[in-house]
Tab-separated table of C-alpha atoms and ligand atoms in Angstrom:
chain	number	residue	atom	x	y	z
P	123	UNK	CA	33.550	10.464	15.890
P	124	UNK	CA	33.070	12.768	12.718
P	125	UNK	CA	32.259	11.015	10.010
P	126	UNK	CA	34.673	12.046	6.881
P	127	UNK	CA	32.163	14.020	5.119
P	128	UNK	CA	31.021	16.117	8.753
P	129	UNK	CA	34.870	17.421	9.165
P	130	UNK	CA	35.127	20.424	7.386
P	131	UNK	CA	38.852	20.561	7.932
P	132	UNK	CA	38.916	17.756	5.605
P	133	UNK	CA	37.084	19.988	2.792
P	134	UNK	CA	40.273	19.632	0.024
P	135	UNK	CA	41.081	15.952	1.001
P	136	UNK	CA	37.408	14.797	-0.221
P	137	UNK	CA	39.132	13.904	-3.726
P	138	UNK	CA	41.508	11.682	-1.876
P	139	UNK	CA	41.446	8.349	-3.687
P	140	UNK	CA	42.350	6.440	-0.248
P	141	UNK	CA	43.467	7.050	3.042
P	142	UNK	CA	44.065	6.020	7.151
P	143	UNK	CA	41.894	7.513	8.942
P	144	UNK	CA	43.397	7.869	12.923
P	145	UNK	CA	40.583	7.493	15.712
P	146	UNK	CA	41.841	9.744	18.577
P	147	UNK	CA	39.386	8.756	20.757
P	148	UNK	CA	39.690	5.453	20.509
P	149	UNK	CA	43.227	6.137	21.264
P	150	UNK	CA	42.654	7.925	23.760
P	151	UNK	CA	40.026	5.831	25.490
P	152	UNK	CA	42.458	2.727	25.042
P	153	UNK	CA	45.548	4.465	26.873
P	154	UNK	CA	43.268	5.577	29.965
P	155	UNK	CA	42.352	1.680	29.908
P	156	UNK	CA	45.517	1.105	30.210
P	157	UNK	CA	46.340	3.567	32.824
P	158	UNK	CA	43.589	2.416	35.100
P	159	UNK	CA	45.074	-1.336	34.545
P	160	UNK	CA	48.435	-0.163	36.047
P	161	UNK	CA	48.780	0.944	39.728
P	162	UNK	CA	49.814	4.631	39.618
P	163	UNK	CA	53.399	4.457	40.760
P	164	UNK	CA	53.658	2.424	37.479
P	165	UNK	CA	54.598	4.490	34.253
P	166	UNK	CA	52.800	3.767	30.768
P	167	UNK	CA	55.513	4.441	27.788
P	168	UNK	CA	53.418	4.707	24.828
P	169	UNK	CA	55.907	2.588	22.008
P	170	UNK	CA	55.582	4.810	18.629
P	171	UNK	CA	58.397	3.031	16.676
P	172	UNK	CA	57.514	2.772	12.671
P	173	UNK	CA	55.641	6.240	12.805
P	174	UNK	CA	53.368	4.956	15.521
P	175	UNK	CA	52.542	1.434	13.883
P	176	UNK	CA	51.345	3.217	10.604
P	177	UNK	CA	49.260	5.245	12.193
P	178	UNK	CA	51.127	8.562	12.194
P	179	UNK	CA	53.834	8.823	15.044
P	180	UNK	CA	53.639	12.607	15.983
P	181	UNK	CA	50.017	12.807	16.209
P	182	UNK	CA	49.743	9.142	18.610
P	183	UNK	CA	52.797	10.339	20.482
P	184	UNK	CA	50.483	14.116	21.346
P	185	UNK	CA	47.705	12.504	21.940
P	186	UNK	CA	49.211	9.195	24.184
P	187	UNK	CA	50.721	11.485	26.181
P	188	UNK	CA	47.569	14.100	26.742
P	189	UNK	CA	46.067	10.594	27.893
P	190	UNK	CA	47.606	9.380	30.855
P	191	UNK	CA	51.247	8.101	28.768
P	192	UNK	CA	54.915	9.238	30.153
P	193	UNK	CA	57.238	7.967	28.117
P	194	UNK	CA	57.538	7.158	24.463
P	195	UNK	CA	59.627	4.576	22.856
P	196	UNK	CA	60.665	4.455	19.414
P	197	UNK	CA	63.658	1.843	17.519
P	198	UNK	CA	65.320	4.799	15.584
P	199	UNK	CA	67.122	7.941	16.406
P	200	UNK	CA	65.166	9.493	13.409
P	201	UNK	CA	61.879	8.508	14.890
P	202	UNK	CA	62.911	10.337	18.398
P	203	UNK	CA	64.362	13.091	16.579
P	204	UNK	CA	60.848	13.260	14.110
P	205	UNK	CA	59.313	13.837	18.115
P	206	UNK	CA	61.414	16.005	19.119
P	207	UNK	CA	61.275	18.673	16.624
P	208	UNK	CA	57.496	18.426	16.730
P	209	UNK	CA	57.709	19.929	19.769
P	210	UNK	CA	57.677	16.800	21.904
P	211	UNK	CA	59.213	16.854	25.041
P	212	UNK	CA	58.627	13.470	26.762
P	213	UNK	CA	61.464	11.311	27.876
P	214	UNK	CA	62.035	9.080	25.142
P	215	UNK	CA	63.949	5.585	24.695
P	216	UNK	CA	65.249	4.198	21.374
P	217	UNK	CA	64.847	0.722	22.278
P	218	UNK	CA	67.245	-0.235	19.068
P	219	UNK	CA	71.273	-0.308	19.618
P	220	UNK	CA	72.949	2.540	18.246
P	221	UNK	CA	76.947	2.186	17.428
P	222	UNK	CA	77.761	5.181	14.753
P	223	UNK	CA	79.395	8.544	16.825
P	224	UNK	CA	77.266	10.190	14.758
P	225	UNK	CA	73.697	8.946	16.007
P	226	UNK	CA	75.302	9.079	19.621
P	227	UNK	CA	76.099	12.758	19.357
P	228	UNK	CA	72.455	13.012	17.899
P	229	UNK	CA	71.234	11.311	20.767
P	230	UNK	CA	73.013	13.628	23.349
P	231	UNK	CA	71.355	16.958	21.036
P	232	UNK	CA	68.246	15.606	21.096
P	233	UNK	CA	67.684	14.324	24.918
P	234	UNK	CA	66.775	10.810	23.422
P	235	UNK	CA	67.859	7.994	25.708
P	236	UNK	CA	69.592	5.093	24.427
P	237	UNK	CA	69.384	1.579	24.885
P	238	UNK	CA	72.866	-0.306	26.058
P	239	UNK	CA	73.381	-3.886	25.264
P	240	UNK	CA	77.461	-4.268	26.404
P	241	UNK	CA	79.992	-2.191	28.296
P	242	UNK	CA	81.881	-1.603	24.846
P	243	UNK	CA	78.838	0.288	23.448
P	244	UNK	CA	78.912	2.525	26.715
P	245	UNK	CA	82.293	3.309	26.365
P	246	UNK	CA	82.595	4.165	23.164
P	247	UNK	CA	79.110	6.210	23.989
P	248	UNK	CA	80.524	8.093	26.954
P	249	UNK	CA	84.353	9.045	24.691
P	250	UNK	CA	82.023	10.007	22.125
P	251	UNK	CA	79.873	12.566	24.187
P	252	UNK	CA	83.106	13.777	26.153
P	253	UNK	CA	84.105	16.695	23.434
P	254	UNK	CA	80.329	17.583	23.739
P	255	UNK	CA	80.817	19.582	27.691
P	256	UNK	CA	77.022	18.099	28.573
P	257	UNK	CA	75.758	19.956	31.302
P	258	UNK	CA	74.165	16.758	32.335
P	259	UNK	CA	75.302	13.233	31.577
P	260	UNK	CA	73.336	11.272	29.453
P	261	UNK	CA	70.641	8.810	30.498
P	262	UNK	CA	70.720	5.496	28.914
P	263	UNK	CA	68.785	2.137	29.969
P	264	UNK	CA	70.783	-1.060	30.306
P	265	UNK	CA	69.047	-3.725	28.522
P	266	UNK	CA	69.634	-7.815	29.184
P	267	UNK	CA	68.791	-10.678	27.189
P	268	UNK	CA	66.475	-13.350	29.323
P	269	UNK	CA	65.614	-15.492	26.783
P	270	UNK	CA	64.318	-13.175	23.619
P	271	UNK	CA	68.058	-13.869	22.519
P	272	UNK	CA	67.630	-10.576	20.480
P	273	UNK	CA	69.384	-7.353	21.583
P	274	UNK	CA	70.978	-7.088	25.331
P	275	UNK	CA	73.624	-8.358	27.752
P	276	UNK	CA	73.721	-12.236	29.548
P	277	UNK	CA	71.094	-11.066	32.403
P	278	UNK	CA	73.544	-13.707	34.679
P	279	UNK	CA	75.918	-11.270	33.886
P	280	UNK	CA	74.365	-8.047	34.805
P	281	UNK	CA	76.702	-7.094	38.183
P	282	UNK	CA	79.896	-6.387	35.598
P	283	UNK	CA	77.900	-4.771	32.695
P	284	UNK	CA	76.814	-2.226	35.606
P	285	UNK	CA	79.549	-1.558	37.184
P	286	UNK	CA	81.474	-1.342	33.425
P	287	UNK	CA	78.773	1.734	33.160
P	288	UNK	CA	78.257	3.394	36.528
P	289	UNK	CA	81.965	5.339	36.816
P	290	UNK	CA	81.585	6.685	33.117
P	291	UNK	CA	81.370	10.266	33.061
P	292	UNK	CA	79.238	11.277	30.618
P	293	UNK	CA	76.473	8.784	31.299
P	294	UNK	CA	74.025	7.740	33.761
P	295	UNK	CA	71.788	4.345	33.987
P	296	UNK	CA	68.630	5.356	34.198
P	297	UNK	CA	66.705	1.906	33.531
P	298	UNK	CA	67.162	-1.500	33.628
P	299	UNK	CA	65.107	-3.770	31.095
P	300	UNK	CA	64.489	-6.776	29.103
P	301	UNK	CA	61.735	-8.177	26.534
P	302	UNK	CA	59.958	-10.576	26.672
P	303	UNK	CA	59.682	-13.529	23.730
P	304	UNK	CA	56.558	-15.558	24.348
P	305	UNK	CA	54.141	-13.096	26.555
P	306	UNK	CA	51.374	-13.459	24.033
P	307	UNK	CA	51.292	-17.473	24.580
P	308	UNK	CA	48.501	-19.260	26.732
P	309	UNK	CA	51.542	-21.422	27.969
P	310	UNK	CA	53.570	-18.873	30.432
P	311	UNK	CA	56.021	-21.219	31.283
P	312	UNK	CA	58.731	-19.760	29.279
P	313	UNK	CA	57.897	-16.041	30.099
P	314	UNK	CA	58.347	-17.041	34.136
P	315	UNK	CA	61.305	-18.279	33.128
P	316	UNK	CA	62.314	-14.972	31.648
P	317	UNK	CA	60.787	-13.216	34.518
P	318	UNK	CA	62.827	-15.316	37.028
P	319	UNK	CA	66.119	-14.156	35.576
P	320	UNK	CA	64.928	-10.566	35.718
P	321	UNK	CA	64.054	-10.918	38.497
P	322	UNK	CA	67.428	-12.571	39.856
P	323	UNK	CA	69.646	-9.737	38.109
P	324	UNK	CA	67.824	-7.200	40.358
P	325	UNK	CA	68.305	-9.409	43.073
P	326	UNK	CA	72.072	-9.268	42.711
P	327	UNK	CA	72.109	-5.898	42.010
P	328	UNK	CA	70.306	-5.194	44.952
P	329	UNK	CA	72.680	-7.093	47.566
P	330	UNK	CA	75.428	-4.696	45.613
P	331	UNK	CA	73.372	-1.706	45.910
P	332	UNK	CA	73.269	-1.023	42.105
P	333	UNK	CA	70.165	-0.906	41.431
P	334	UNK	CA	69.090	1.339	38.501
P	335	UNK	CA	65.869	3.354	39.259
P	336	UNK	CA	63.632	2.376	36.881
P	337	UNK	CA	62.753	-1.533	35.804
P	338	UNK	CA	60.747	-2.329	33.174
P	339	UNK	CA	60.033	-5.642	31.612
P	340	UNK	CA	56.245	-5.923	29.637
P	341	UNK	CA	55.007	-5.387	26.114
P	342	UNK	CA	51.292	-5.449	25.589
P	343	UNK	CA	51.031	-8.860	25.920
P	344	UNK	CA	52.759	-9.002	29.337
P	345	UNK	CA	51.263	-5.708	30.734
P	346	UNK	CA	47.832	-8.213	30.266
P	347	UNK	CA	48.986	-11.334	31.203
P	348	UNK	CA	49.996	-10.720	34.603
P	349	UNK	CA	50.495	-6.806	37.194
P	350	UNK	CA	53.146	-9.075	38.461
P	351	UNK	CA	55.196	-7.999	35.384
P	352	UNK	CA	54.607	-4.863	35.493
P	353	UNK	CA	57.570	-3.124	37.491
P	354	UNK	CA	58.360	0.687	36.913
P	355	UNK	CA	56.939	1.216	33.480
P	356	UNK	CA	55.364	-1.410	30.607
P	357	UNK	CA	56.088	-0.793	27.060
P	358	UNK	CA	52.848	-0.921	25.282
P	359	UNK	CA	52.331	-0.577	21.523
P	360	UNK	CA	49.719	-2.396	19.953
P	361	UNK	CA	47.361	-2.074	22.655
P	362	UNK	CA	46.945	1.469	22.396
P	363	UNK	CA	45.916	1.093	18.895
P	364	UNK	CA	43.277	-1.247	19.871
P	365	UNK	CA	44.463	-4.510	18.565
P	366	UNK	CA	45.127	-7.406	21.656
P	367	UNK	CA	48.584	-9.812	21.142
P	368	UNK	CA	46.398	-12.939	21.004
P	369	UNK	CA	42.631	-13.981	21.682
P	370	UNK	CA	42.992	-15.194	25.534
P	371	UNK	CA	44.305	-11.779	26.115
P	372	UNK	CA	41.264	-9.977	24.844
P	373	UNK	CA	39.021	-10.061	28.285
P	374	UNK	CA	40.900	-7.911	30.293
P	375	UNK	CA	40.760	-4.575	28.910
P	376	UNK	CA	37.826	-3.072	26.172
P	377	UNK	CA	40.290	-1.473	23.582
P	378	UNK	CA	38.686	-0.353	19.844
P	379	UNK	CA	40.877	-0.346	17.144
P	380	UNK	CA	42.131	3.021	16.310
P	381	UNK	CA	42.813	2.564	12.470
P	382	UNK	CA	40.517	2.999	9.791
P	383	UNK	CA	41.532	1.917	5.917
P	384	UNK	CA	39.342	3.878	3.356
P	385	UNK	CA	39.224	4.298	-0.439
P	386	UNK	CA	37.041	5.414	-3.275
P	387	UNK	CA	35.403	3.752	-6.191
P	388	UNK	CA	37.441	5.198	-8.998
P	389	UNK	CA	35.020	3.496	-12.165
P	390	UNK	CA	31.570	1.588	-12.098
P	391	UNK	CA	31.483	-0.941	-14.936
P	392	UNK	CA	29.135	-3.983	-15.653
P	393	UNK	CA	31.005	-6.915	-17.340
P	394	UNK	CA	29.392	-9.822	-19.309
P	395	UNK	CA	29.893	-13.485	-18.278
P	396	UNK	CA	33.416	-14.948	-19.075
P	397	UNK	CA	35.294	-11.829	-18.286
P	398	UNK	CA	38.874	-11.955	-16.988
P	399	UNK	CA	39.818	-9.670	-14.570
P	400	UNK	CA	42.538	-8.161	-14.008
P	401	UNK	CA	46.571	-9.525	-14.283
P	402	UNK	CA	46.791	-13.146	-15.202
P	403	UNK	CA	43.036	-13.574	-15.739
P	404	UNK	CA	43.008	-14.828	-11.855
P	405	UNK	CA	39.308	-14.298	-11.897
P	406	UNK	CA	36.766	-14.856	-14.729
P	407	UNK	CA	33.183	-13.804	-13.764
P	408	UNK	CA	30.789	-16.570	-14.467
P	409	UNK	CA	27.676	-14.165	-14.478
P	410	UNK	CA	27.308	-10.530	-15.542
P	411	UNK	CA	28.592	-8.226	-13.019
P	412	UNK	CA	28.832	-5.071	-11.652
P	413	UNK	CA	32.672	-4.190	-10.707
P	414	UNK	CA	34.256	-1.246	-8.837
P	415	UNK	CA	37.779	-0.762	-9.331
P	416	UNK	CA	38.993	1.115	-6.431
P	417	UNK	CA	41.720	3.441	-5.761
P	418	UNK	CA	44.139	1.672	-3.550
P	419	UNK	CA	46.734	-1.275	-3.866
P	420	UNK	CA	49.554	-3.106	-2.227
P	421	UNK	CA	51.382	-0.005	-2.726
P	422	UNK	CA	49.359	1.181	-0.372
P	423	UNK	CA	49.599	-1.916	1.972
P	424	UNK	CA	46.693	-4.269	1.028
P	425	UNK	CA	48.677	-7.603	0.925
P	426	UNK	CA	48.577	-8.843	-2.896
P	427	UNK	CA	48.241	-12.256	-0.994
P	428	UNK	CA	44.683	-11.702	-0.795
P	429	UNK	CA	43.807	-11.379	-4.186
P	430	UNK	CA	40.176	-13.036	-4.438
P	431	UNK	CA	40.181	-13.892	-0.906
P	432	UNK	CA	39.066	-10.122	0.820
P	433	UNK	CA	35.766	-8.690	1.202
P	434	UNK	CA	35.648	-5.005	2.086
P	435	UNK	CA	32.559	-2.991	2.869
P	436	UNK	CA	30.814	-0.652	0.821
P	437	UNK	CA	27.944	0.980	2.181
P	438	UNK	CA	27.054	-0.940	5.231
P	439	UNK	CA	27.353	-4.353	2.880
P	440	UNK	CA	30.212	-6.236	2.552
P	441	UNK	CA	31.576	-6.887	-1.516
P	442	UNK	CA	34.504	-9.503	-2.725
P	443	UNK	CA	37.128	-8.701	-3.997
P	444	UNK	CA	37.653	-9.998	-7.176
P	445	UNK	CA	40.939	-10.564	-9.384
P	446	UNK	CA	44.397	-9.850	-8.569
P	447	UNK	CA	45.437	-6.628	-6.164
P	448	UNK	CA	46.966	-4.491	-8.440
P	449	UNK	CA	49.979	-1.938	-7.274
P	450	UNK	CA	47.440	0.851	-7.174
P	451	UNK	CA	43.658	-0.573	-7.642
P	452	UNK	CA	42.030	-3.475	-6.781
P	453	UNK	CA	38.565	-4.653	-8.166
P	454	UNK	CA	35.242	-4.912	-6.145
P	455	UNK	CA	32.545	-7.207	-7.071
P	456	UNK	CA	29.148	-4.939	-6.466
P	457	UNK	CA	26.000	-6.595	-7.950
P	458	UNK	CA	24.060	-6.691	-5.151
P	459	UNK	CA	24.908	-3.055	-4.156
P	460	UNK	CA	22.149	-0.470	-5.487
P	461	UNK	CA	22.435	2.832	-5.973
P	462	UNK	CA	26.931	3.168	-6.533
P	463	UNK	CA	28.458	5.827	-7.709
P	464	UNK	CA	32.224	6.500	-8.331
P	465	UNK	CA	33.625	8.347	-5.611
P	466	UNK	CA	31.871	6.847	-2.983
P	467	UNK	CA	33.463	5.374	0.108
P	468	UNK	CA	34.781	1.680	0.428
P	469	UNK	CA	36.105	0.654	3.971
P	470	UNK	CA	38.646	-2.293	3.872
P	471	UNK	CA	39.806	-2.091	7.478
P	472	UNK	CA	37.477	-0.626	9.959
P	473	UNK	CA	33.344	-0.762	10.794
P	474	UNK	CA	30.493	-0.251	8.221
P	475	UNK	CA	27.085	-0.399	9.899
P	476	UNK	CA	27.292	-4.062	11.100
P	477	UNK	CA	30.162	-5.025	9.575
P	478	UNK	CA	33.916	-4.732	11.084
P	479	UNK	CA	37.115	-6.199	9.663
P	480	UNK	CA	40.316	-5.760	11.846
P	481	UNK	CA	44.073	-6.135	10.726
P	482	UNK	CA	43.589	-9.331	12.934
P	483	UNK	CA	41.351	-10.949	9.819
P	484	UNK	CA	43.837	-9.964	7.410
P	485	UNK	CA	46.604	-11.190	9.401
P	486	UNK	CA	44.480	-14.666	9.535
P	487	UNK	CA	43.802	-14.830	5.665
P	488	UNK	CA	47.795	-13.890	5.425
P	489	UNK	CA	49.584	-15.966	8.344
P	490	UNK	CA	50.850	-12.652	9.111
P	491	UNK	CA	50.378	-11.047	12.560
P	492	UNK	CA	48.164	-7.875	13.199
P	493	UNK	CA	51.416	-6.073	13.992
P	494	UNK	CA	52.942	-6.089	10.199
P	495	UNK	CA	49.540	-5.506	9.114
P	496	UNK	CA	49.620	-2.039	10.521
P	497	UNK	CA	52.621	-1.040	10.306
P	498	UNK	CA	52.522	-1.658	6.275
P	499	UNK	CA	50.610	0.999	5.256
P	500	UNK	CA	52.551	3.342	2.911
P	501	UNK	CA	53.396	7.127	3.371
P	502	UNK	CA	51.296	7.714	0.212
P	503	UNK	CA	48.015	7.433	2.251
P	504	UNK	CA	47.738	10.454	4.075
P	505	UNK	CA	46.730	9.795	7.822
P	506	UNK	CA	43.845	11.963	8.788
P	507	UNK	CA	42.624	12.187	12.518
P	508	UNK	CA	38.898	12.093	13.191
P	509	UNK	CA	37.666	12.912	17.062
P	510	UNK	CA	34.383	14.447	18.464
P	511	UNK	CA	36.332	16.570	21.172
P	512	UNK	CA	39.472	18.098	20.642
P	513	UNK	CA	41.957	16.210	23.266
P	514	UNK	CA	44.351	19.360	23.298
P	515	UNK	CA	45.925	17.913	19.820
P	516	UNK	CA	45.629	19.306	16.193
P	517	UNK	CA	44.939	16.902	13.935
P	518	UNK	CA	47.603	16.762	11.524
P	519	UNK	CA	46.731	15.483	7.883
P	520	UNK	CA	50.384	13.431	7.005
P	521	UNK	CA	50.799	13.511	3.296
P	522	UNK	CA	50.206	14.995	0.251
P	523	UNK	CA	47.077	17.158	-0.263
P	524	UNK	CA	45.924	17.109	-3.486
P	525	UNK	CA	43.919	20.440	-4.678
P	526	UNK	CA	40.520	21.015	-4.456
O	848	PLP	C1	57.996	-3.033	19.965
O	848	PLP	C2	58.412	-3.230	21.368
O	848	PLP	C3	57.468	-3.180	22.413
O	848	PLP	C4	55.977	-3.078	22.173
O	848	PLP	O1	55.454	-4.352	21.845
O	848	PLP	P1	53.866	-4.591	21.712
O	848	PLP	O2	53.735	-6.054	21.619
O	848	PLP	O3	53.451	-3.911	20.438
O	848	PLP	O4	53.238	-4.002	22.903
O	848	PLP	C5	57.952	-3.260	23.706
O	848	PLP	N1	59.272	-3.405	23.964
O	848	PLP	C6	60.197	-3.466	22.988
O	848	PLP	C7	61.625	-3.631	23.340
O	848	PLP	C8	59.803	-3.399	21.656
O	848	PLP	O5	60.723	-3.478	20.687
């Protein structure tokens, strides 16, 4: 990996206060682990829903796919459309329910498969598309609540909600599928129990001879826990960015993380004993001390929850934070760093020589998950994508650039 001052592409971003920096070759080392984990006939939909988990969807999506990834699956129809016009021409499912005309014709336009949850929805779907003269009916993917007890239809009831479907014209079921609620829990009690009413749907459908060609059941915790879950295709998001759903999980494939947070040191200053620091005084320095403020905030996505409770990492050492998180800045406590100057590098997710900090730590010092930690970082932090070999994508730089 090019480190950000080796990539000469990224010449005008160097007076970027902060910034996500997008390992491709992590990501593309963690989707071939992936791929080897499934047997071939099974397909590997790469889930890029909230622009990729933060990490920039149209750039993931190129690169999943030049990996060893056949599907995508996003939760909006302006996340498949945002694929679409970038050229990409994967099948892709919106896994959310869509009920306006408007996002159906959409759909239809931009070959996007939707997700059904009740024979009403098709209906309405299938009138909606007939002015439209398709040359092909649409795909869409039946989807049946288990046990998540989220979006889709009573799995006991899945014979009627396909044959509602099957004799509409303008449609055709491509997929069957259901999620999963507990596949990240050491207990797997409950997720056999969802499996064992996905599995008796197909069962009926099968006596009936309606079964829909392609099943698909797993998230990334499943597609781990068990091949038996595996089916057609497995729906796997956070483990192509590297993070695992839970600790007991974490043996069976070697994934890196594939985001790095970055900022600069906007202002050295050294501050006398009995200083406050920032809003509300939260901190007062009981020594004299050396303090960066630095160029990022929970604007940004640092979680103003850990105000005086983060370290980040500033040349190979790590630093506490100190004070509140501001919107825009936060404050670094450096004394024991030599030789700082402003504009050099902090890392607050990511590795610096011996030192690592994943969204899994923050989402410990937050009771948060690893998922919302990724997934909140803000448009204003450009995404840049560093990788030694060119994987057939162009790095995109997301965001504004600001002049050199
Ligand atoms: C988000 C999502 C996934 C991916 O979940 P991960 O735990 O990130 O792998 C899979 N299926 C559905 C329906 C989803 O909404």
């Amino acid at each position: 990996m090019l480190s950000w001052d080796q990539t000469p592409s990224l010449g005008p971003m160097r007076c970027c206060r902060a910034w996500v920096e997008v390992d491709l070759d992590a990501l593309h080392h963690n989707v071939q682990q992936f791929r080897r984990h499934l047997g071939d006939p099974t397909q590997l939909m790469a889930v890029v829903k909230a622009d990729a988990y933060g990490h920039g969807a149209v750039m993931i999506a190129q690169a999943a796919l030049e990996a060893g990834a056949s599907w995508l699956g996003v939760a909006t129809v302006p996340e498949g459309i945002e694929l679409r016009t970038a050229g990409v021409q994967a099948p892709i499912l919106v896994m959310g329910a869509v009920n306006s005309p408007e996002e159906m014709r959409a759909m239809a336009r931009w070959q996007l498969r939707p997700t059904l949850v009740t024979p009403k929805q098709a209906l309405v779907f299938s009138e909606t598309l007939a002015p439209l003269h398709l040359a092909h009916p649409l795909e869409v993917h039946l989807k049946l609540d288990t046990g998540m007890s989220r979006l889709g239809f009573p799995a006991a009831e899945v014979v009627d909600f396909v044959q509602c479907v099957s004799p509409l014209p303008h449609l055709t079921i491509g997929g069957l599928y259901s999620h999963l609620a507990t596949a990240d829990s050491p207990d797997p009690t409950t997720m056999i129990q969802q499996q064992q009413r996905f599995q008796a749907a197909v069962a009926q459908l099968q006596t009936q001879n309606l079964l829909p060609p392609r099943l698909h059941l797993a998230n990334t915790a499943a597609t781990l826990a068990d091949p038996a879950l595996h089916y057609d295709m497995v729906r796997v998001g956070l483990g192509i960015y590297g993070l695992y759903p839970a600790p007991h999980l974490q043996g069976v494939l070697a994934l890196k993380p594939v985001m790095q947070v970055k900022a600069r040191i906007t202002l050295l200053k050294d501050l006398p004993a009995g200083t406050g620091v920032s809003y509300g005084h939260a901190y007062v320095t009981d020594r004299p001390l050396r303090m960066a403020v630095v160029g990022i905030g929970y604007a940004d996505g640092v979680p103003r929850i850990l105000s005086n409770r983060m370290n980040v990492m500033i040349k190979g050492q790590l630093a506490p934070q100190i004070g509140t998180i501001t919107m825009d800045q936060l404050m670094v406590d450096v004394t024991h760093i030599a030789d700082l100057q402003e504009g050099d590098v902090v890392t607050l997710l990511g590795q610096d020589g011996p030192h690592r900090i994943t969204a899994d730590d923050w989402a410990n010092l937050t009771q948060s998950i690893s998922w919302e930690i990724l997934c909140g970082f803000k448009h204003r932090l450009p995404r840049i994508a560093t990788e030694s070999s060119c994987h057939g994508v162009k790095p995109t730089v997301i965001g504004q650039i600001p002049p050199p």
